[in-house]
């Protein structure tokens, strides 16, 4: 064995002893006060236990400066429309998640068709009762928000539950009245919508 090999062997042996010695060292915990009753996680930093806890994300938004009254008015209209349709997007998310769970539990084709039909009926009833009164702008925002919440476009949802022909037919009708069921959501491109959602308390 040459000198270099012997040198590295000595280092490995010393490191092994060092690591073994560290394993036998009792960790040092911080002293607890009389009011310290909350259990938290801790990290061993060279034998010293450092307590820590994960905090919720905090979004900080600066006061917006408007270039003109018209720009502020446009933002106010957008805010009104987002707040108007966001509950429908959240409903679609919850209903679609429930449908997916039901389809996983019930593997029988006949039962799955019944579940899809019930979901479709429930959504149609809501459409006839409330959503049909939305403006074109509100409908366009809703299709984006469904993609944001569900992770799939309205077109994809219809295609999965009703089939490709139904999705194609619905898309033709939607395009006639100024909608696009294939609209997707981009948090950067739709940053005003994202800001409105995050500052409106929907996820508190």
JSON list of C-alpha atoms in Angstrom, two decimals:
[
{"chain": "A", "resi": 1, "resn": "UNK", "atom": "CA", "xyz": [0.00, 0.00, 0.00]},
{"chain": "A", "resi": 2, "resn": "UNK", "atom": "CA", "xyz": [1.46, 3.34, -1.00]},
{"chain": "A", "resi": 3, "resn": "UNK", "atom": "CA", "xyz": [1.54, 6.41, 1.23]},
{"chain": "A", "resi": 4, "resn": "UNK", "atom": "CA", "xyz": [-1.53, 7.99, -0.40]},
{"chain": "A", "resi": 5, "resn": "UNK", "atom": "CA", "xyz": [-3.64, 4.89, 0.15]},
{"chain": "A", "resi": 6, "resn": "UNK", "atom": "CA", "xyz": [-2.54, 4.63, 3.78]},
{"chain": "A", "resi": 7, "resn": "UNK", "atom": "CA", "xyz": [-3.39, 8.30, 4.28]},
{"chain": "A", "resi": 8, "resn": "UNK", "atom": "CA", "xyz": [-6.95, 7.88, 3.00]},
{"chain": "A", "resi": 9, "resn": "UNK", "atom": "CA", "xyz": [-7.40, 4.71, 5.06]},
{"chain": "A", "resi": 10, "resn": "UNK", "atom": "CA", "xyz": [-6.45, 6.63, 8.22]},
{"chain": "A", "resi": 11, "resn": "UNK", "atom": "CA", "xyz": [-8.96, 9.36, 7.38]},
{"chain": "A", "resi": 12, "resn": "UNK", "atom": "CA", "xyz": [-11.75, 6.80, 6.88]},
{"chain": "A", "resi": 13, "resn": "UNK", "atom": "CA", "xyz": [-10.93, 5.13, 10.20]},
{"chain": "A", "resi": 14, "resn": "UNK", "atom": "CA", "xyz": [-10.87, 8.47, 12.04]},
{"chain": "A", "resi": 15, "resn": "UNK", "atom": "CA", "xyz": [-14.17, 9.49, 10.49]},
{"chain": "A", "resi": 16, "resn": "UNK", "atom": "CA", "xyz": [-15.66, 6.18, 11.53]},
{"chain": "A", "resi": 17, "resn": "UNK", "atom": "CA", "xyz": [-14.63, 6.74, 15.13]},
{"chain": "A", "resi": 18, "resn": "UNK", "atom": "CA", "xyz": [-15.90, 10.31, 14.98]},
{"chain": "A", "resi": 19, "resn": "UNK", "atom": "CA", "xyz": [-19.32, 9.27, 13.67]},
{"chain": "A", "resi": 20, "resn": "UNK", "atom": "CA", "xyz": [-19.59, 6.49, 16.23]},
{"chain": "A", "resi": 21, "resn": "UNK", "atom": "CA", "xyz": [-18.75, 8.95, 19.00]},
{"chain": "A", "resi": 22, "resn": "UNK", "atom": "CA", "xyz": [-21.42, 11.36, 17.75]},
{"chain": "A", "resi": 23, "resn": "UNK", "atom": "CA", "xyz": [-24.03, 8.60, 17.77]},
{"chain": "A", "resi": 24, "resn": "UNK", "atom": "CA", "xyz": [-23.35, 7.95, 21.45]},
{"chain": "A", "resi": 25, "resn": "UNK", "atom": "CA", "xyz": [-23.69, 11.62, 22.42]},
{"chain": "A", "resi": 26, "resn": "UNK", "atom": "CA", "xyz": [-26.97, 12.39, 24.15]},
{"chain": "A", "resi": 27, "resn": "UNK", "atom": "CA", "xyz": [-28.83, 15.14, 22.29]},
{"chain": "A", "resi": 28, "resn": "UNK", "atom": "CA", "xyz": [-29.21, 18.42, 24.15]},
{"chain": "A", "resi": 29, "resn": "UNK", "atom": "CA", "xyz": [-32.78, 19.70, 24.26]},
{"chain": "A", "resi": 30, "resn": "UNK", "atom": "CA", "xyz": [-33.63, 23.34, 25.02]},
{"chain": "A", "resi": 31, "resn": "UNK", "atom": "CA", "xyz": [-34.96, 24.05, 28.49]},
{"chain": "A", "resi": 32, "resn": "UNK", "atom": "CA", "xyz": [-38.75, 24.14, 28.66]},
{"chain": "A", "resi": 33, "resn": "UNK", "atom": "CA", "xyz": [-40.62, 26.98, 30.29]},
{"chain": "A", "resi": 34, "resn": "UNK", "atom": "CA", "xyz": [-43.70, 26.52, 32.42]},
{"chain": "A", "resi": 35, "resn": "UNK", "atom": "CA", "xyz": [-45.97, 27.49, 29.49]},
{"chain": "A", "resi": 36, "resn": "UNK", "atom": "CA", "xyz": [-44.25, 25.31, 26.87]},
{"chain": "A", "resi": 37, "resn": "UNK", "atom": "CA", "xyz": [-46.98, 22.73, 26.20]},
{"chain": "A", "resi": 38, "resn": "UNK", "atom": "CA", "xyz": [-47.06, 22.55, 22.38]},
{"chain": "A", "resi": 39, "resn": "UNK", "atom": "CA", "xyz": [-45.17, 19.63, 20.79]},
{"chain": "A", "resi": 40, "resn": "UNK", "atom": "CA", "xyz": [-43.15, 20.62, 17.73]},
{"chain": "A", "resi": 41, "resn": "UNK", "atom": "CA", "xyz": [-40.67, 18.94, 15.40]},
{"chain": "A", "resi": 42, "resn": "UNK", "atom": "CA", "xyz": [-36.93, 19.27, 16.03]},
{"chain": "A", "resi": 43, "resn": "UNK", "atom": "CA", "xyz": [-33.68, 18.88, 14.11]},
{"chain": "A", "resi": 44, "resn": "UNK", "atom": "CA", "xyz": [-30.44, 17.50, 15.54]},
{"chain": "A", "resi": 45, "resn": "UNK", "atom": "CA", "xyz": [-27.70, 20.02, 14.80]},
{"chain": "A", "resi": 46, "resn": "UNK", "atom": "CA", "xyz": [-24.43, 18.49, 16.07]},
{"chain": "A", "resi": 47, "resn": "UNK", "atom": "CA", "xyz": [-26.10, 17.17, 19.21]},
{"chain": "A", "resi": 48, "resn": "UNK", "atom": "CA", "xyz": [-28.24, 20.28, 19.84]},
{"chain": "A", "resi": 49, "resn": "UNK", "atom": "CA", "xyz": [-31.96, 19.75, 19.23]},
{"chain": "A", "resi": 50, "resn": "UNK", "atom": "CA", "xyz": [-33.42, 22.81, 17.51]},
{"chain": "A", "resi": 51, "resn": "UNK", "atom": "CA", "xyz": [-37.25, 23.00, 17.67]},
{"chain": "A", "resi": 52, "resn": "UNK", "atom": "CA", "xyz": [-39.16, 24.23, 14.65]},
{"chain": "A", "resi": 53, "resn": "UNK", "atom": "CA", "xyz": [-42.68, 24.34, 13.25]},
{"chain": "A", "resi": 54, "resn": "UNK", "atom": "CA", "xyz": [-44.07, 24.90, 9.77]},
{"chain": "A", "resi": 55, "resn": "UNK", "atom": "CA", "xyz": [-45.99, 28.12, 9.23]},
{"chain": "A", "resi": 56, "resn": "UNK", "atom": "CA", "xyz": [-48.67, 28.79, 6.66]},
{"chain": "A", "resi": 57, "resn": "UNK", "atom": "CA", "xyz": [-47.69, 30.71, 3.56]},
{"chain": "A", "resi": 58, "resn": "UNK", "atom": "CA", "xyz": [-48.36, 34.42, 3.77]},
{"chain": "A", "resi": 59, "resn": "UNK", "atom": "CA", "xyz": [-49.04, 36.38, 0.59]},
{"chain": "A", "resi": 60, "resn": "UNK", "atom": "CA", "xyz": [-48.13, 40.07, 0.66]},
{"chain": "A", "resi": 61, "resn": "UNK", "atom": "CA", "xyz": [-49.71, 42.35, -1.90]},
{"chain": "A", "resi": 62, "resn": "UNK", "atom": "CA", "xyz": [-48.66, 45.95, -2.39]},
{"chain": "A", "resi": 63, "resn": "UNK", "atom": "CA", "xyz": [-51.20, 48.70, -2.90]},
{"chain": "A", "resi": 64, "resn": "UNK", "atom": "CA", "xyz": [-51.93, 48.93, -6.61]},
{"chain": "A", "resi": 65, "resn": "UNK", "atom": "CA", "xyz": [-51.41, 52.20, -8.45]},
{"chain": "A", "resi": 66, "resn": "UNK", "atom": "CA", "xyz": [-53.83, 52.71, -11.33]},
{"chain": "A", "resi": 67, "resn": "UNK", "atom": "CA", "xyz": [-52.75, 54.33, -14.57]},
{"chain": "A", "resi": 68, "resn": "UNK", "atom": "CA", "xyz": [-56.24, 55.71, -15.17]},
{"chain": "A", "resi": 69, "resn": "UNK", "atom": "CA", "xyz": [-59.78, 55.58, -13.78]},
{"chain": "A", "resi": 70, "resn": "UNK", "atom": "CA", "xyz": [-60.72, 53.37, -16.72]},
{"chain": "A", "resi": 71, "resn": "UNK", "atom": "CA", "xyz": [-58.12, 50.78, -15.72]},
{"chain": "A", "resi": 72, "resn": "UNK", "atom": "CA", "xyz": [-59.41, 50.75, -12.15]},
{"chain": "A", "resi": 73, "resn": "UNK", "atom": "CA", "xyz": [-62.99, 50.41, -13.38]},
{"chain": "A", "resi": 74, "resn": "UNK", "atom": "CA", "xyz": [-61.99, 47.45, -15.57]},
{"chain": "A", "resi": 75, "resn": "UNK", "atom": "CA", "xyz": [-60.32, 45.78, -12.60]},
{"chain": "A", "resi": 76, "resn": "UNK", "atom": "CA", "xyz": [-63.39, 46.36, -10.43]},
{"chain": "A", "resi": 77, "resn": "UNK", "atom": "CA", "xyz": [-65.57, 44.71, -13.09]},
{"chain": "A", "resi": 78, "resn": "UNK", "atom": "CA", "xyz": [-63.16, 41.77, -13.25]},
{"chain": "A", "resi": 79, "resn": "UNK", "atom": "CA", "xyz": [-63.23, 41.45, -9.48]},
{"chain": "A", "resi": 80, "resn": "UNK", "atom": "CA", "xyz": [-67.02, 41.44, -9.45]},
{"chain": "A", "resi": 81, "resn": "UNK", "atom": "CA", "xyz": [-67.13, 38.75, -12.15]},
{"chain": "A", "resi": 82, "resn": "UNK", "atom": "CA", "xyz": [-64.53, 36.55, -10.42]},
{"chain": "A", "resi": 83, "resn": "UNK", "atom": "CA", "xyz": [-66.35, 36.74, -7.09]},
{"chain": "A", "resi": 84, "resn": "UNK", "atom": "CA", "xyz": [-69.58, 35.94, -8.91]},
{"chain": "A", "resi": 85, "resn": "UNK", "atom": "CA", "xyz": [-68.41, 32.70, -10.55]},
{"chain": "A", "resi": 86, "resn": "UNK", "atom": "CA", "xyz": [-65.78, 31.41, -8.11]},
{"chain": "A", "resi": 87, "resn": "UNK", "atom": "CA", "xyz": [-68.38, 29.55, -5.95]},
{"chain": "A", "resi": 88, "resn": "UNK", "atom": "CA", "xyz": [-69.51, 27.67, -9.08]},
{"chain": "A", "resi": 89, "resn": "UNK", "atom": "CA", "xyz": [-65.92, 26.63, -9.85]},
{"chain": "A", "resi": 90, "resn": "UNK", "atom": "CA", "xyz": [-65.48, 25.40, -6.27]},
{"chain": "A", "resi": 91, "resn": "UNK", "atom": "CA", "xyz": [-68.77, 23.49, -6.53]},
{"chain": "A", "resi": 92, "resn": "UNK", "atom": "CA", "xyz": [-67.58, 21.87, -9.78]},
{"chain": "A", "resi": 93, "resn": "UNK", "atom": "CA", "xyz": [-64.33, 20.88, -8.06]},
{"chain": "A", "resi": 94, "resn": "UNK", "atom": "CA", "xyz": [-66.08, 19.25, -5.10]},
{"chain": "A", "resi": 95, "resn": "UNK", "atom": "CA", "xyz": [-68.69, 17.52, -7.29]},
{"chain": "A", "resi": 96, "resn": "UNK", "atom": "CA", "xyz": [-66.12, 16.21, -9.76]},
{"chain": "A", "resi": 97, "resn": "UNK", "atom": "CA", "xyz": [-63.86, 14.93, -6.96]},
{"chain": "A", "resi": 98, "resn": "UNK", "atom": "CA", "xyz": [-66.86, 13.15, -5.42]},
{"chain": "A", "resi": 99, "resn": "UNK", "atom": "CA", "xyz": [-67.73, 11.61, -8.80]},
{"chain": "A", "resi": 100, "resn": "UNK", "atom": "CA", "xyz": [-64.18, 10.32, -9.27]},
{"chain": "A", "resi": 101, "resn": "UNK", "atom": "CA", "xyz": [-64.20, 8.75, -5.80]},
{"chain": "A", "resi": 102, "resn": "UNK", "atom": "CA", "xyz": [-67.60, 7.15, -6.45]},
{"chain": "A", "resi": 103, "resn": "UNK", "atom": "CA", "xyz": [-66.39, 5.73, -9.78]},
{"chain": "A", "resi": 104, "resn": "UNK", "atom": "CA", "xyz": [-63.35, 4.19, -8.09]},
{"chain": "A", "resi": 105, "resn": "UNK", "atom": "CA", "xyz": [-65.48, 2.50, -5.41]},
{"chain": "A", "resi": 106, "resn": "UNK", "atom": "CA", "xyz": [-68.16, 1.32, -7.86]},
{"chain": "A", "resi": 107, "resn": "UNK", "atom": "CA", "xyz": [-66.52, -0.63, -10.68]},
{"chain": "A", "resi": 108, "resn": "UNK", "atom": "CA", "xyz": [-69.76, -1.95, -12.20]},
{"chain": "A", "resi": 109, "resn": "UNK", "atom": "CA", "xyz": [-70.40, -0.24, -15.53]},
{"chain": "A", "resi": 110, "resn": "UNK", "atom": "CA", "xyz": [-74.13, 0.15, -14.94]},
{"chain": "A", "resi": 111, "resn": "UNK", "atom": "CA", "xyz": [-73.56, 1.78, -11.55]},
{"chain": "A", "resi": 112, "resn": "UNK", "atom": "CA", "xyz": [-70.91, 4.10, -13.01]},
{"chain": "A", "resi": 113, "resn": "UNK", "atom": "CA", "xyz": [-73.33, 5.26, -15.67]},
{"chain": "A", "resi": 114, "resn": "UNK", "atom": "CA", "xyz": [-75.91, 6.00, -12.98]},
{"chain": "A", "resi": 115, "resn": "UNK", "atom": "CA", "xyz": [-73.37, 8.04, -11.01]},
{"chain": "A", "resi": 116, "resn": "UNK", "atom": "CA", "xyz": [-72.35, 10.03, -14.08]},
{"chain": "A", "resi": 117, "resn": "UNK", "atom": "CA", "xyz": [-76.00, 10.63, -14.96]},
{"chain": "A", "resi": 118, "resn": "UNK", "atom": "CA", "xyz": [-76.76, 11.85, -11.41]},
{"chain": "A", "resi": 119, "resn": "UNK", "atom": "CA", "xyz": [-73.77, 14.20, -11.50]},
{"chain": "A", "resi": 120, "resn": "UNK", "atom": "CA", "xyz": [-74.79, 15.51, -14.92]},
{"chain": "A", "resi": 121, "resn": "UNK", "atom": "CA", "xyz": [-78.35, 16.10, -13.68]},
{"chain": "A", "resi": 122, "resn": "UNK", "atom": "CA", "xyz": [-77.15, 17.98, -10.62]},
{"chain": "A", "resi": 123, "resn": "UNK", "atom": "CA", "xyz": [-74.93, 20.26, -12.68]},
{"chain": "A", "resi": 124, "resn": "UNK", "atom": "CA", "xyz": [-77.70, 20.86, -15.23]},
{"chain": "A", "resi": 125, "resn": "UNK", "atom": "CA", "xyz": [-80.11, 21.83, -12.46]},
{"chain": "A", "resi": 126, "resn": "UNK", "atom": "CA", "xyz": [-77.60, 24.36, -11.15]},
{"chain": "A", "resi": 127, "resn": "UNK", "atom": "CA", "xyz": [-77.07, 25.62, -14.71]},
{"chain": "A", "resi": 128, "resn": "UNK", "atom": "CA", "xyz": [-80.79, 26.11, -15.30]},
{"chain": "A", "resi": 129, "resn": "UNK", "atom": "CA", "xyz": [-81.21, 27.75, -11.90]},
{"chain": "A", "resi": 130, "resn": "UNK", "atom": "CA", "xyz": [-78.21, 30.08, -11.75]},
{"chain": "A", "resi": 131, "resn": "UNK", "atom": "CA", "xyz": [-75.41, 29.74, -14.27]},
{"chain": "A", "resi": 132, "resn": "UNK", "atom": "CA", "xyz": [-77.58, 30.48, -17.31]},
{"chain": "A", "resi": 133, "resn": "UNK", "atom": "CA", "xyz": [-77.90, 34.05, -16.03]},
{"chain": "A", "resi": 134, "resn": "UNK", "atom": "CA", "xyz": [-74.13, 34.65, -16.30]},
{"chain": "A", "resi": 135, "resn": "UNK", "atom": "CA", "xyz": [-72.79, 37.13, -18.81]},
{"chain": "A", "resi": 136, "resn": "UNK", "atom": "CA", "xyz": [-70.40, 36.09, -21.57]},
{"chain": "A", "resi": 137, "resn": "UNK", "atom": "CA", "xyz": [-67.46, 37.56, -19.62]},
{"chain": "A", "resi": 138, "resn": "UNK", "atom": "CA", "xyz": [-68.48, 35.67, -16.48]},
{"chain": "A", "resi": 139, "resn": "UNK", "atom": "CA", "xyz": [-68.84, 32.43, -18.45]},
{"chain": "A", "resi": 140, "resn": "UNK", "atom": "CA", "xyz": [-65.36, 32.85, -19.91]},
{"chain": "A", "resi": 141, "resn": "UNK", "atom": "CA", "xyz": [-63.90, 33.38, -16.45]},
{"chain": "A", "resi": 142, "resn": "UNK", "atom": "CA", "xyz": [-65.81, 30.37, -15.12]},
{"chain": "A", "resi": 143, "resn": "UNK", "atom": "CA", "xyz": [-64.30, 28.01, -17.70]},
{"chain": "A", "resi": 144, "resn": "UNK", "atom": "CA", "xyz": [-60.82, 29.24, -16.72]},
{"chain": "A", "resi": 145, "resn": "UNK", "atom": "CA", "xyz": [-61.54, 28.80, -13.01]},
{"chain": "A", "resi": 146, "resn": "UNK", "atom": "CA", "xyz": [-62.83, 25.26, -13.53]},
{"chain": "A", "resi": 147, "resn": "UNK", "atom": "CA", "xyz": [-59.50, 24.43, -15.13]},
{"chain": "A", "resi": 148, "resn": "UNK", "atom": "CA", "xyz": [-57.76, 26.09, -12.16]},
{"chain": "A", "resi": 149, "resn": "UNK", "atom": "CA", "xyz": [-59.70, 24.16, -9.53]},
{"chain": "A", "resi": 150, "resn": "UNK", "atom": "CA", "xyz": [-60.24, 20.79, -11.20]},
{"chain": "A", "resi": 151, "resn": "UNK", "atom": "CA", "xyz": [-57.00, 20.63, -13.18]},
{"chain": "A", "resi": 152, "resn": "UNK", "atom": "CA", "xyz": [-58.90, 19.84, -16.37]},
{"chain": "A", "resi": 153, "resn": "UNK", "atom": "CA", "xyz": [-60.74, 21.95, -18.88]},
{"chain": "A", "resi": 154, "resn": "UNK", "atom": "CA", "xyz": [-64.51, 21.87, -19.07]},
{"chain": "A", "resi": 155, "resn": "UNK", "atom": "CA", "xyz": [-64.14, 20.19, -22.46]},
{"chain": "A", "resi": 156, "resn": "UNK", "atom": "CA", "xyz": [-62.04, 17.37, -20.97]},
{"chain": "A", "resi": 157, "resn": "UNK", "atom": "CA", "xyz": [-64.55, 16.85, -18.15]},
{"chain": "A", "resi": 158, "resn": "UNK", "atom": "CA", "xyz": [-67.47, 16.58, -20.57]},
{"chain": "A", "resi": 159, "resn": "UNK", "atom": "CA", "xyz": [-65.45, 14.27, -22.82]},
{"chain": "A", "resi": 160, "resn": "UNK", "atom": "CA", "xyz": [-64.62, 11.96, -19.92]},
{"chain": "A", "resi": 161, "resn": "UNK", "atom": "CA", "xyz": [-68.13, 11.82, -18.48]},
{"chain": "A", "resi": 162, "resn": "UNK", "atom": "CA", "xyz": [-70.33, 12.16, -21.59]},
{"chain": "A", "resi": 163, "resn": "UNK", "atom": "CA", "xyz": [-68.05, 11.11, -24.44]},
{"chain": "A", "resi": 164, "resn": "UNK", "atom": "CA", "xyz": [-66.20, 12.79, -27.28]},
{"chain": "A", "resi": 165, "resn": "UNK", "atom": "CA", "xyz": [-69.28, 13.56, -29.40]},
{"chain": "A", "resi": 166, "resn": "UNK", "atom": "CA", "xyz": [-71.04, 15.31, -26.52]},
{"chain": "A", "resi": 167, "resn": "UNK", "atom": "CA", "xyz": [-67.92, 17.35, -25.76]},
{"chain": "A", "resi": 168, "resn": "UNK", "atom": "CA", "xyz": [-67.63, 18.32, -29.43]},
{"chain": "A", "resi": 169, "resn": "UNK", "atom": "CA", "xyz": [-71.33, 19.29, -29.56]},
{"chain": "A", "resi": 170, "resn": "UNK", "atom": "CA", "xyz": [-71.12, 21.35, -26.36]},
{"chain": "A", "resi": 171, "resn": "UNK", "atom": "CA", "xyz": [-68.04, 23.11, -27.68]},
{"chain": "A", "resi": 172, "resn": "UNK", "atom": "CA", "xyz": [-69.82, 24.14, -30.87]},
{"chain": "A", "resi": 173, "resn": "UNK", "atom": "CA", "xyz": [-72.70, 25.60, -28.86]},
{"chain": "A", "resi": 174, "resn": "UNK", "atom": "CA", "xyz": [-70.30, 27.33, -26.49]},
{"chain": "A", "resi": 175, "resn": "UNK", "atom": "CA", "xyz": [-68.37, 28.93, -29.35]},
{"chain": "A", "resi": 176, "resn": "UNK", "atom": "CA", "xyz": [-71.61, 30.32, -30.82]},
{"chain": "A", "resi": 177, "resn": "UNK", "atom": "CA", "xyz": [-72.32, 32.28, -27.62]},
{"chain": "A", "resi": 178, "resn": "UNK", "atom": "CA", "xyz": [-68.72, 33.40, -27.16]},
{"chain": "A", "resi": 179, "resn": "UNK", "atom": "CA", "xyz": [-67.38, 30.68, -24.81]},
{"chain": "A", "resi": 180, "resn": "UNK", "atom": "CA", "xyz": [-64.57, 28.18, -25.19]},
{"chain": "A", "resi": 181, "resn": "UNK", "atom": "CA", "xyz": [-64.77, 24.99, -23.13]},
{"chain": "A", "resi": 182, "resn": "UNK", "atom": "CA", "xyz": [-61.08, 24.38, -23.80]},
{"chain": "A", "resi": 183, "resn": "UNK", "atom": "CA", "xyz": [-59.99, 27.56, -22.02]},
{"chain": "A", "resi": 184, "resn": "UNK", "atom": "CA", "xyz": [-57.09, 26.96, -19.64]},
{"chain": "A", "resi": 185, "resn": "UNK", "atom": "CA", "xyz": [-55.87, 28.91, -16.63]},
{"chain": "A", "resi": 186, "resn": "UNK", "atom": "CA", "xyz": [-52.41, 30.44, -16.38]},
{"chain": "A", "resi": 187, "resn": "UNK", "atom": "CA", "xyz": [-51.57, 32.08, -13.04]},
{"chain": "A", "resi": 188, "resn": "UNK", "atom": "CA", "xyz": [-49.04, 34.38, -14.74]},
{"chain": "A", "resi": 189, "resn": "UNK", "atom": "CA", "xyz": [-51.19, 35.38, -17.69]},
{"chain": "A", "resi": 190, "resn": "UNK", "atom": "CA", "xyz": [-54.28, 35.66, -15.47]},
{"chain": "A", "resi": 191, "resn": "UNK", "atom": "CA", "xyz": [-52.43, 37.31, -12.60]},
{"chain": "A", "resi": 192, "resn": "UNK", "atom": "CA", "xyz": [-55.25, 39.78, -11.88]},
{"chain": "A", "resi": 193, "resn": "UNK", "atom": "CA", "xyz": [-57.69, 36.90, -11.41]},
{"chain": "A", "resi": 194, "resn": "UNK", "atom": "CA", "xyz": [-55.15, 35.07, -9.24]},
{"chain": "A", "resi": 195, "resn": "UNK", "atom": "CA", "xyz": [-54.66, 38.15, -7.10]},
{"chain": "A", "resi": 196, "resn": "UNK", "atom": "CA", "xyz": [-58.41, 38.58, -6.64]},
{"chain": "A", "resi": 197, "resn": "UNK", "atom": "CA", "xyz": [-58.85, 34.96, -5.59]},
{"chain": "A", "resi": 198, "resn": "UNK", "atom": "CA", "xyz": [-55.94, 35.00, -3.13]},
{"chain": "A", "resi": 199, "resn": "UNK", "atom": "CA", "xyz": [-57.11, 38.22, -1.46]},
{"chain": "A", "resi": 200, "resn": "UNK", "atom": "CA", "xyz": [-60.78, 37.30, -1.23]},
{"chain": "A", "resi": 201, "resn": "UNK", "atom": "CA", "xyz": [-60.63, 34.65, 1.50]},
{"chain": "A", "resi": 202, "resn": "UNK", "atom": "CA", "xyz": [-61.77, 31.63, -0.53]},
{"chain": "A", "resi": 203, "resn": "UNK", "atom": "CA", "xyz": [-59.06, 29.39, 0.98]},
{"chain": "A", "resi": 204, "resn": "UNK", "atom": "CA", "xyz": [-58.98, 30.59, 4.57]}
]
